[in-house]
Amino acid sequence: MYIDLDIHFDVRTDSRGKDPDSASATLKAYHQMLWSKPLPNGQVLELTTRNCSYLRWNEMYFGSDSFIVSFMHGRYKHRQQIINSIPNFREYRENYLKRASTIAGYIIFPKHRRSMNQERGCNRMICDRWDLTLECIRRFYIGESSPLDKVLDSDREFYNLFVDFKGYVDFFLLQDCVDEDYNVKFWLDTPLWFSDPMPETVESYKDWIEKELDFVEKRGKRIKEYCETKNILSNM
């Protein structure tokens, strides 16, 4: 089957001003195309939209989640400093959002009350940082504790589908988040499990944004290569 998948499509454009994670039909379709495939444990993930609010497989329900966080909320104490220090901040932010709002900037997690999507954003030691989230997932697989233990354990059935951390990373095309030994590459130099681990300077903020966008660009290329082998990509 040949299906159009455009790795450059800005999923905000069909979200009607709402959160693309729930409102973009294109993003949902792309998730369904990409992640419906054989799992490391030998089963086949076949995502459907039947009788569910987003995506479903067997008795598991899934929601979309963005990797990207700009920290531009009231809780970020350096917010105004960043805005004042970057010329044409609106243009800077729009360019960032446009580059980040593609399929390469999103993943799926099990959807339920107090899900990973919610917990990683609310936990003050994670602050929605994807690098720290992935480190929690890595530690889960090797039996080490982390600030996200509770939600990871509640979704143990899901994570077991990938057998180990390498299986999880490879399945979701996250190889650019880790080194050759599958250790997580951190995008911001803060102590692990530090309260409010957000950028403290304009320079570290810009570096954070660039590392996020570099990952999205590289993952987009991986998605392109994967889709070319599966004949589900045409819009380049």
Short mmCIF file of C-alpha atoms in Angstrom, two decimals, residues 32 37 46 50 69-70 78-79 82 101 119 138 155 160 179 205 213-214:
data_model
loop_
_atom_site.label_atom_id
_atom_site.label_comp_id
_atom_site.label_asym_id
_atom_site.label_seq_id
_atom_site.Cartn_x
_atom_site.Cartn_y
_atom_site.Cartn_z
CA GLN A 32 -0.86 5.07 12.90
CA LYS A 37 4.64 -2.65 12.68
CA GLU A 46 -1.65 -2.66 14.71
CA ARG A 50 -12.09 2.10 16.30
CA VAL A 69 9.36 22.15 25.19
CA SER A 70 10.23 25.84 24.95
CA HIS A 78 13.83 33.49 33.05
CA ARG A 79 11.00 33.82 30.54
CA ILE A 82 14.84 35.35 27.24
CA SER A 101 5.66 20.75 14.71
CA GLU A 119 3.51 13.16 34.60
CA ARG A 138 16.34 3.71 30.27
CA ASP A 155 2.64 1.05 31.89
CA ASN A 160 7.62 -4.94 27.90
CA ASP A 179 25.29 7.26 21.98
CA TYR A 205 18.34 28.47 26.42
CA LEU A 213 15.63 21.06 16.69
CA ASP A 214 18.76 19.15 15.71
#
